Short mmCIF file of C-alpha atoms in Angstrom, two decimals:
data_model
loop_
_atom_site.label_atom_id
_atom_site.label_comp_id
_atom_site.label_asym_id
_atom_site.label_seq_id
_atom_site.Cartn_x
_atom_site.Cartn_y
_atom_site.Cartn_z
CA MET A 846 224.25 38.51 -145.49
CA PRO A 847 225.15 34.81 -145.27
CA ARG A 848 223.21 32.22 -147.19
CA ASN A 849 221.02 29.76 -145.32
CA GLU A 850 219.36 27.93 -148.24
CA GLY A 851 220.80 25.01 -150.14
CA THR A 852 220.65 24.52 -153.91
CA ILE A 853 217.62 22.21 -153.91
CA ASP A 854 215.79 24.45 -151.43
CA ARG A 855 216.46 27.49 -153.62
CA ALA A 856 215.31 25.70 -156.80
CA ILE A 857 212.06 24.61 -155.15
CA ARG A 858 211.40 28.15 -153.90
CA ILE A 859 212.04 29.69 -157.32
CA ILE A 860 209.76 27.18 -159.08
CA ALA A 861 207.03 27.56 -156.45
CA GLY A 862 207.27 31.35 -156.64
CA LEU A 863 206.96 31.35 -160.42
CA VAL A 864 204.00 28.96 -160.30
CA LEU A 865 202.19 31.11 -157.74
CA ILE A 866 202.87 34.32 -159.68
CA SER A 867 201.59 32.66 -162.87
CA LEU A 868 198.23 32.18 -161.11
CA VAL A 869 197.77 35.96 -161.28
CA PHE A 870 197.73 35.77 -165.08
CA ILE A 871 196.23 32.32 -165.71
CA GLY A 872 194.05 30.09 -163.57
CA PRO A 873 191.90 31.72 -160.86
CA GLN A 874 193.45 35.18 -161.56
CA THR A 875 193.37 36.38 -157.97
CA VAL A 876 195.81 38.73 -156.27
CA TRP A 877 196.80 35.93 -153.86
CA GLY A 878 199.20 34.69 -156.53
CA TRP A 879 201.49 37.63 -155.71
CA ILE A 880 202.42 35.82 -152.49
CA GLY A 881 204.76 33.91 -154.83
CA VAL A 882 207.07 36.93 -154.83
CA VAL A 883 208.28 35.95 -151.34
CA PRO A 884 209.62 32.46 -152.19
CA LEU A 885 210.93 33.76 -155.53
CA ILE A 886 212.99 36.51 -153.90
CA THR A 887 214.26 34.32 -151.06
CA GLY A 888 215.19 31.63 -153.61
CA LEU A 889 217.07 34.09 -155.81
CA VAL A 890 218.90 35.69 -152.88
CA GLY A 891 219.59 32.43 -151.00
CA TYR A 892 218.57 33.83 -147.63
CA CYS A 893 215.35 33.26 -145.69
CA PRO A 894 214.67 35.41 -142.59
CA ALA A 895 212.31 32.75 -141.20
CA TYR A 896 215.11 30.15 -141.37
CA ARG A 897 217.31 32.56 -139.41
CA LEU A 898 214.69 32.91 -136.67
CA LEU A 899 214.16 29.16 -136.48
CA GLY A 900 217.87 28.31 -136.65
CA ILE A 901 217.50 26.30 -139.88
CA ASN A 902 220.30 26.12 -142.43
CA THR A 903 220.02 23.96 -145.57
CA CYS A 904 223.12 25.43 -147.21
CA ALA A 905 226.11 23.13 -147.49
CA LEU A 906 228.57 26.05 -147.28
CA LYS A 907 230.22 26.65 -143.94
CA SER A 908 229.53 30.00 -142.32
#
């Protein structure tokens, strides 16, 4: 599976995912924090299915 996320994009997704997941344990403590798993996984893998559908590519590597 080719990457379609750049380094900065991936870093932002990983940080946002971790922040959202932390809300499950601290803060409002609602299950909605688990939505952070999505940006965390896409950031770690470097591939976003939504980017594929929309034709977006923030990765500097050539396909």
